XYZ file of C-alpha atoms in Angstrom:
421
model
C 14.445 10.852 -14.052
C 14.449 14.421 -13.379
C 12.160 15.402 -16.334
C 9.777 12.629 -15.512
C 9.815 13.839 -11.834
C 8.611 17.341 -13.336
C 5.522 16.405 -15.768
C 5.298 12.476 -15.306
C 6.337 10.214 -18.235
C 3.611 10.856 -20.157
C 4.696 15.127 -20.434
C 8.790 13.867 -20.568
C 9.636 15.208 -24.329
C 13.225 13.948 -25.709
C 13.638 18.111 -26.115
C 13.893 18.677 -22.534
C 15.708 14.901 -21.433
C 18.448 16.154 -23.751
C 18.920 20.056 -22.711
C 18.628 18.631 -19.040
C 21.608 16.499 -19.529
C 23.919 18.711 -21.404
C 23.458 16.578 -24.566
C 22.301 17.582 -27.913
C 19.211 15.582 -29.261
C 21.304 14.062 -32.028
C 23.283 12.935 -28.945
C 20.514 11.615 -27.744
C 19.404 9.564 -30.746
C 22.848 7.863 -31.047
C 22.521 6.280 -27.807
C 18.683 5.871 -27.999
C 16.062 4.959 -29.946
C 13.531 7.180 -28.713
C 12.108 8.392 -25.078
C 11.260 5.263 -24.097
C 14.304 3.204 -24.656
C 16.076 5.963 -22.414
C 13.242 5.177 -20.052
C 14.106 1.605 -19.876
C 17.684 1.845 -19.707
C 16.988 4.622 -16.389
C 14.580 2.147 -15.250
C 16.975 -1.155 -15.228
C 19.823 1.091 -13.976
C 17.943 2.146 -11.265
C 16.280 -0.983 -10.351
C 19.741 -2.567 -9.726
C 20.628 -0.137 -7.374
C 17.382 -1.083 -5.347
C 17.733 -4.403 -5.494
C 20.924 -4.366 -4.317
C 20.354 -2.406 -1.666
C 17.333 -4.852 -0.629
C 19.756 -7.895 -1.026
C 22.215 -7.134 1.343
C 19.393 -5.848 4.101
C 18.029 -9.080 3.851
C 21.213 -10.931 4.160
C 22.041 -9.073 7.469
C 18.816 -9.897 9.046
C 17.132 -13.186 10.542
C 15.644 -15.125 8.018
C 12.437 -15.421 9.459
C 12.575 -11.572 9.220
C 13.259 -11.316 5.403
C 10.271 -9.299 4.447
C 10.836 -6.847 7.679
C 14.465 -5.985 6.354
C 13.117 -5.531 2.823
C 10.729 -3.031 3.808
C 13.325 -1.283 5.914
C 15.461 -1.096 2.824
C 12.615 0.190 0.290
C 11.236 2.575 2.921
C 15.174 3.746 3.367
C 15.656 4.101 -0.108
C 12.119 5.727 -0.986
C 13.478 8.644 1.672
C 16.784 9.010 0.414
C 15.875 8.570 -3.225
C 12.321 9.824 -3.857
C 12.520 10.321 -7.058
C 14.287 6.854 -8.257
C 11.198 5.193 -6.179
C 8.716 7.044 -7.785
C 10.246 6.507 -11.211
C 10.548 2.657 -10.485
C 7.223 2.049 -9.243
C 5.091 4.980 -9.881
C 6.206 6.144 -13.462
C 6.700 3.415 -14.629
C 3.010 2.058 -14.605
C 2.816 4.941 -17.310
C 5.675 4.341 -20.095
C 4.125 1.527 -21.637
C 3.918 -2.577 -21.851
C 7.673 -2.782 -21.477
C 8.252 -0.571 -18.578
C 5.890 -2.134 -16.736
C 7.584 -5.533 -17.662
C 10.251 -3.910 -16.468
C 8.713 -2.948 -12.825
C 7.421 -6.433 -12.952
C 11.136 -7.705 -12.795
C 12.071 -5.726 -10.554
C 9.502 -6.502 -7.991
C 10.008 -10.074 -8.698
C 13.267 -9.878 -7.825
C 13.093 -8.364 -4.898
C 10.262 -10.828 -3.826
C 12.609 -13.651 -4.380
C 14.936 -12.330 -2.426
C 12.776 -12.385 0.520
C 11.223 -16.004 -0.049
C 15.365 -17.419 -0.708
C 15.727 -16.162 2.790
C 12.575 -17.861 3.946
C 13.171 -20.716 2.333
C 16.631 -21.187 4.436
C 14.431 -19.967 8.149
C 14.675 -24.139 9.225
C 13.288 -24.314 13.198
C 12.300 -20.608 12.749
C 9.959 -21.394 9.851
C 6.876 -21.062 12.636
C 7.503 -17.780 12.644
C 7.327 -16.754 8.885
C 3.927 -14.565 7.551
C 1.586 -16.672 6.635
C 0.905 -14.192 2.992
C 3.325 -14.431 0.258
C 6.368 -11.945 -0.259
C 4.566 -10.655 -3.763
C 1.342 -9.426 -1.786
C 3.056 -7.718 1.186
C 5.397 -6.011 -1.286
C 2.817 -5.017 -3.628
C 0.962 -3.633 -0.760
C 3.853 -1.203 0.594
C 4.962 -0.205 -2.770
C 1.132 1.277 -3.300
C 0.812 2.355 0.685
C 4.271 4.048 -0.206
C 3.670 5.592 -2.727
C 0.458 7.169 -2.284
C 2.034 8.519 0.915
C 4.775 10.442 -1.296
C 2.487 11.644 -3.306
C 0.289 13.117 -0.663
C 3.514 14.779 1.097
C 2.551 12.568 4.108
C 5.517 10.721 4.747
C 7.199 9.843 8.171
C 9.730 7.196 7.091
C 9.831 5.791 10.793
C 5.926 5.570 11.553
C 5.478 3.768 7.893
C 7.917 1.512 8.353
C 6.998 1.067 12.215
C 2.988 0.568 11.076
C 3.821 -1.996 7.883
C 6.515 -4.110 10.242
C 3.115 -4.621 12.688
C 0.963 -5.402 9.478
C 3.216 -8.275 8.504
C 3.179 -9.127 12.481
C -0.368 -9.632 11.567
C 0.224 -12.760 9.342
C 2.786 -14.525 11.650
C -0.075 -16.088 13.957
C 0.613 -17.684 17.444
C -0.664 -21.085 16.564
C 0.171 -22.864 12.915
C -2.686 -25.935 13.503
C -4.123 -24.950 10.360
C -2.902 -24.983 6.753
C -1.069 -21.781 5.818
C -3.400 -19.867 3.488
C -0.969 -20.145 0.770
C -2.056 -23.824 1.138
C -5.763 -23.345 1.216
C -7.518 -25.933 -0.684
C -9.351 -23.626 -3.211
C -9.864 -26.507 -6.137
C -13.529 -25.936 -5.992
C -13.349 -22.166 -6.354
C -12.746 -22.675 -10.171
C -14.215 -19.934 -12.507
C -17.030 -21.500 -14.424
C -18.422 -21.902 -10.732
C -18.428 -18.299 -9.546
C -21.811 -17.729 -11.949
C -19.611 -15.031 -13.782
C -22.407 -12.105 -15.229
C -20.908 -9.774 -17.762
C -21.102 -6.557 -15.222
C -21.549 -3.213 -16.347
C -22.134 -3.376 -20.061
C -22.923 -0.464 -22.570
C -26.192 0.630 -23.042
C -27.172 -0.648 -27.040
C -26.633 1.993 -29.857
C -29.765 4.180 -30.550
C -32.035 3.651 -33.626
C -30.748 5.082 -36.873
C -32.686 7.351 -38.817
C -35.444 9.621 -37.325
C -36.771 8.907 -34.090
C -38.876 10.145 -31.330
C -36.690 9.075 -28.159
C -36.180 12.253 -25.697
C -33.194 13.974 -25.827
C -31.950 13.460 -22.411
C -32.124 9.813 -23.123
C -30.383 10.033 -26.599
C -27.733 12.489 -24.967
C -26.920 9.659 -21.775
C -26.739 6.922 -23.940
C -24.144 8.216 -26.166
C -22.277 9.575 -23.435
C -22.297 5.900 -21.638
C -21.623 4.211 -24.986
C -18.259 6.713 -25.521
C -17.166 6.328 -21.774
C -17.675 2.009 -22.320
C -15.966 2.612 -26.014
C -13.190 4.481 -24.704
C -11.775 1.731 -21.700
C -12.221 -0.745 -24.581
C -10.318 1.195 -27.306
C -7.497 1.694 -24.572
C -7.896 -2.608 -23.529
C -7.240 -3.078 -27.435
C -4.248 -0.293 -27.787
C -3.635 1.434 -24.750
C -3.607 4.618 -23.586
C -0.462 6.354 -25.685
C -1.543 5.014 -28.592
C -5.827 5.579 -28.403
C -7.343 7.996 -31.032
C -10.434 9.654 -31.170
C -11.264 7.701 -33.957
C -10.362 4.496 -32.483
C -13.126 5.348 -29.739
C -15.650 6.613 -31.861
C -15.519 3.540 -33.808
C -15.948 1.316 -30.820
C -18.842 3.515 -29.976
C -20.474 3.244 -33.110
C -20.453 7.276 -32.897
C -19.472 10.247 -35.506
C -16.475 12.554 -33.821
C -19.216 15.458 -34.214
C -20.928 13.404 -31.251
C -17.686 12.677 -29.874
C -16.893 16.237 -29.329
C -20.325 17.249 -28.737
C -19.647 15.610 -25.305
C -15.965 15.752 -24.561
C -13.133 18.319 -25.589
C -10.403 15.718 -26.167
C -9.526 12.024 -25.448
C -7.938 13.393 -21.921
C -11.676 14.617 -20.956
C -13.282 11.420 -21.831
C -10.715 9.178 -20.209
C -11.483 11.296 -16.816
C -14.778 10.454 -17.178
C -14.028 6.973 -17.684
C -12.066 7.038 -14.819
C -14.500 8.376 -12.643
C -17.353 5.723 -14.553
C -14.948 2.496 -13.857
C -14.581 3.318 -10.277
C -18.387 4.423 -9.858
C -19.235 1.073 -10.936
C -17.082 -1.077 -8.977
C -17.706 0.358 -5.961
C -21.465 0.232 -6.309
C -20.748 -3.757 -6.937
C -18.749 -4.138 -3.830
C -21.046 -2.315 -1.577
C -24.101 -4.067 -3.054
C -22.867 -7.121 -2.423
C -21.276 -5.807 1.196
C -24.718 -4.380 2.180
C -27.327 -7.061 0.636
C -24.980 -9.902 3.022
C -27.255 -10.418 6.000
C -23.754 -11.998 7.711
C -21.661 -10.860 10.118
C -18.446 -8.591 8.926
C -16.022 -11.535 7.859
C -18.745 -12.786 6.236
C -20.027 -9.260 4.053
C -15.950 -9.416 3.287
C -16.112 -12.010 1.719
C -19.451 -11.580 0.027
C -18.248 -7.704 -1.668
C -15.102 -9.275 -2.646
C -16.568 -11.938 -4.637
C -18.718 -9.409 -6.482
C -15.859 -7.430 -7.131
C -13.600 -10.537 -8.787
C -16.917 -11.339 -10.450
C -16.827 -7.824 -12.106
C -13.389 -7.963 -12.598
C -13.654 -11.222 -14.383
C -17.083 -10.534 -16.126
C -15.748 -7.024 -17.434
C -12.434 -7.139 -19.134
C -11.954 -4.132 -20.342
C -13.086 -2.068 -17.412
C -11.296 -3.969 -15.489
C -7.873 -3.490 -17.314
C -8.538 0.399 -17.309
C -9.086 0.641 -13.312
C -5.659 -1.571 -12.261
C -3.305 -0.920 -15.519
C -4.560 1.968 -17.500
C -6.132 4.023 -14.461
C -2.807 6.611 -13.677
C -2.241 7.309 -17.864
C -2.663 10.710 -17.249
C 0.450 11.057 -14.788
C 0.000 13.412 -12.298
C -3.448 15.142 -13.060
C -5.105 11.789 -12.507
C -2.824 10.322 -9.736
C -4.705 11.988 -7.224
C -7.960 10.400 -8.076
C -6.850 6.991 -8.436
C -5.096 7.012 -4.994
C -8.214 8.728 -3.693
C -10.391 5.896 -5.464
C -7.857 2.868 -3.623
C -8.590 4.511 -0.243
C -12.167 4.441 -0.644
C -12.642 0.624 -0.560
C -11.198 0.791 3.059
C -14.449 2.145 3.937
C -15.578 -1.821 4.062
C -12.748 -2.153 6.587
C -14.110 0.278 9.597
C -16.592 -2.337 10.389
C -13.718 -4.866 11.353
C -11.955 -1.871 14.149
C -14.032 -3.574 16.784
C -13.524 -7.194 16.138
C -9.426 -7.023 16.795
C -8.311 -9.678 19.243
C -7.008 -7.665 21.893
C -9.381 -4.225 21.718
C -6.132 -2.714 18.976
C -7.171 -1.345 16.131
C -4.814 -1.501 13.096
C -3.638 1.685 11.748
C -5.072 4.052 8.982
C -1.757 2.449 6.778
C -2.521 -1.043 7.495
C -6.126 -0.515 6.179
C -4.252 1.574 2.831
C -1.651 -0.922 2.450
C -4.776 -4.193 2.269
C -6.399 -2.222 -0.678
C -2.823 -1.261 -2.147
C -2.515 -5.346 -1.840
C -5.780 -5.673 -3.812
C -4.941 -3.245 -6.073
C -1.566 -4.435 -7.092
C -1.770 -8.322 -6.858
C -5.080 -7.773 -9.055
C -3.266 -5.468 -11.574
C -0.661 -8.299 -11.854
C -3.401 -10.923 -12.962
C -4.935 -8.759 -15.035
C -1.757 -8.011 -16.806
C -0.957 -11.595 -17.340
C -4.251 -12.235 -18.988
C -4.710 -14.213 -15.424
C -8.205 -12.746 -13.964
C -10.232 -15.635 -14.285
C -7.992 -16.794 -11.517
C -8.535 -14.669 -9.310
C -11.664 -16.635 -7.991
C -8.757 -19.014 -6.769
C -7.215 -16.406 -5.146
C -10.311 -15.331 -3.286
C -9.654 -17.563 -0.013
C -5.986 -16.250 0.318
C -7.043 -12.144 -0.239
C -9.818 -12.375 2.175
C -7.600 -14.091 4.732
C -5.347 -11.006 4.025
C -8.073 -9.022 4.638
C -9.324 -10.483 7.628
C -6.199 -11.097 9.751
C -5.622 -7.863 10.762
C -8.901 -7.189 12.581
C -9.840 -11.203 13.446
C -6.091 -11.937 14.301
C -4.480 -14.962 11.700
C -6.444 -17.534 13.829
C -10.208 -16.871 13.235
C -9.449 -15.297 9.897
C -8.380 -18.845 9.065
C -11.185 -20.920 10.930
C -13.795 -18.456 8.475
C -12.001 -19.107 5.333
C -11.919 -22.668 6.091
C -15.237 -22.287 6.928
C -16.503 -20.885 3.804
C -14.386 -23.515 1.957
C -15.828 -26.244 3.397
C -19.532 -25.008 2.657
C -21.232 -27.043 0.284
C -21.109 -25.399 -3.471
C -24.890 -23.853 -5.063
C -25.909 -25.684 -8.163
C -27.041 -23.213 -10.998
């Protein structure tokens, strides 16, 4: 954990794991396969202590008020144990398939903790959150995180300003279907008019040509950057060549390194490409709407699943692949998250009684995006998340509309009749 905590996963050699534990590397390979088995082992033994820390929280409290004493367990243990939190939810999103199996577990656990406890609330039902235990913890871990990372973290206020985010999905009257109950049957996929999003530009002519060099020298710089989030879709990042991107490209390495200095260099451009593109989708589609602000919501949102859906390998690179680098590329990938909650300013002055949420609630909504889509891409899932669309908006919404008239608009928009072609 220590040696992660240092470099990130991605820098950990078994060298340094073994002279930091007083072992010899032979040691080492007796007990473990290689780095990542030790990784795994850290990770489980770690994750129990968590979750059983965030058991007996939530048996002490109310159950109605499951999710508030998980939070005040993770946000307790994140400030006592920074580095275990980081290595369980952070780190972990860069040691491979099976460590992030791993977090998967672990998160999953803890969410079932909270909905066993909801499950038991009886009269006090009323007064559960109307989102699901997986989003709301999926949106702390990422709101948490990012804080740590930025050095910005006041235990109390976090914990104070996510308690009154989940306040925000316990609304005063329960008329209405819960959103988790929305009936989104006719948001099915094949419906959403799905276009294939940002594609590569073609491969240039072979042989001699007359084209002008600037346009020669973009397209094989797009056609590497496209090449290079599909070579790490097919393989991922540990295990991408140069050569397995130049053959995507339909490139020679001299054109390869005419461009970039190393895979590193090209996957930070193919960072900053990925995220370029979907937030010129989302704020198309959020400026084009001639609606209100629920409505331009709900409009960049759909253009966002859309590319998400319509774009699978750029799509795996922004929510799975997009932190590979550890800690030279955290920074931009937080900084990229925050950025979509420039579509939430517009919502400050529609909150139901003149308070704005904080600067946290609007971080941990996109962490919520950002994790619950990561999830469904993971799973091979996307194409669902057109289902999902009703339910993410409404946790978009409620914040700003209050849980009420977020639900009367998604209701709204579900009830609308569907465009034909």
């Amino acid at each position: 954990m220590e040696i992660v905590a240092k470099g990130g996963y991605p820098a950990a050699r078994v060298g340094d794991i073994a002279s930091q534990a007083g072992v010899s590397r032979a040691t080492f390979y007796e007990l473990f396969e290689n780095k990542e088995a030790c990784f795994l082992a850290a990770h489980r033994e770690l994750g129990h202590t968590l979750d059983d820390v965030v058991t007996s929280s939530v048996a002490k409290a109310k159950p109605e008020r499951a999710i508030d004493a998980a939070f005040s367990a993770m946000v307790e243990f994140a400030r006592e144990q920074p580095l275990a939190y980081d290595f369980l939810t952070h780190e972990a999103m860069l040691a491979g398939p099976d460590a992030l199996e791993e977090r998967d577990r672990l998160l999953a656990r803890l969410e079932e903790r909270v909905e066993q406890a909801h499950a038991v609330a009886g009269k006090r039902a009323s007064l559960l959150p109307d989102v699901p235990a997986s989003i709301l913890l999926g949106g702390l871990v990422r709101v948490l995180g990012m804080r740590m990372r930025r050095g910005q973290y006041d235990s109390a206020q976090l914990l104070s300003e996510m308690t009154a985010w989940v306040d925000c999905y316990r609304p005063p009257r329960r008329s209405a279907a819960p959103p988790r109950e929305f009936a989104m049957d006719e948001l099915e996929q094949e419906d959403q008019g799905v276009s294939p999003g940002a594609m590569a530009p073609a491969p240039l002519p072979r042989g001699r040509h007359r084209l002008p060099t600037a346009l020669v020298t973009r397209v094989q710089r797009e056609r590497i950057l496209h090449a290079t989030a599909e070579a790490i879709y097919a393989k991922g990042y540990e295990d991408t060549t140069v050569a397995d991107i130049v053959a995507k490209a339909g490139l020679s390495r001299e054109v390869f390194y005419s461009h970039f200095h190393s895979r590193s260099d090209a996957f930070i451009a193919t960072h900053k490409l990925v995220f370029e593109q979907m937030m010129a989708t989302a704020a198309g589609a959020f400026i084009s709407s001639s609606g209100a602000w629920p409505e331009r919501v709900w409009d960049s949102w759909s253009a966002a699943t859309g590319l998400v859906v319509g774009t699978p390998s750029l799509a795996h690179f922004a929510f799975v692949e997009s932190y590979a680098l550890g800690p030279s590329i955290a920074q931009r990938t937080d900084d990229a998250i925050v950025a979509f909650t420039v579509f939430l300013r517009d919502g400050q002055r529609y909150g139901p009684d003149g308070a704005e949420p904080s600067a946290s609630v609007s971080t941990a909504i996109a962490g919520a995006v950002m994790e619950t889509t990561s999830s469904y891409i993971r799973r091979e899932r996307a194409g669902e998340l057109f289902v999902l669309l009703p339910l993410m908006v409404y946790m978009i919404l409620a914040p700003f509309l209050g849980g009420d008239e977020a639900r009367e608009f998604v209701d709204g928009k579900l009830r609308e009749p569907r465009q034909e072609g």
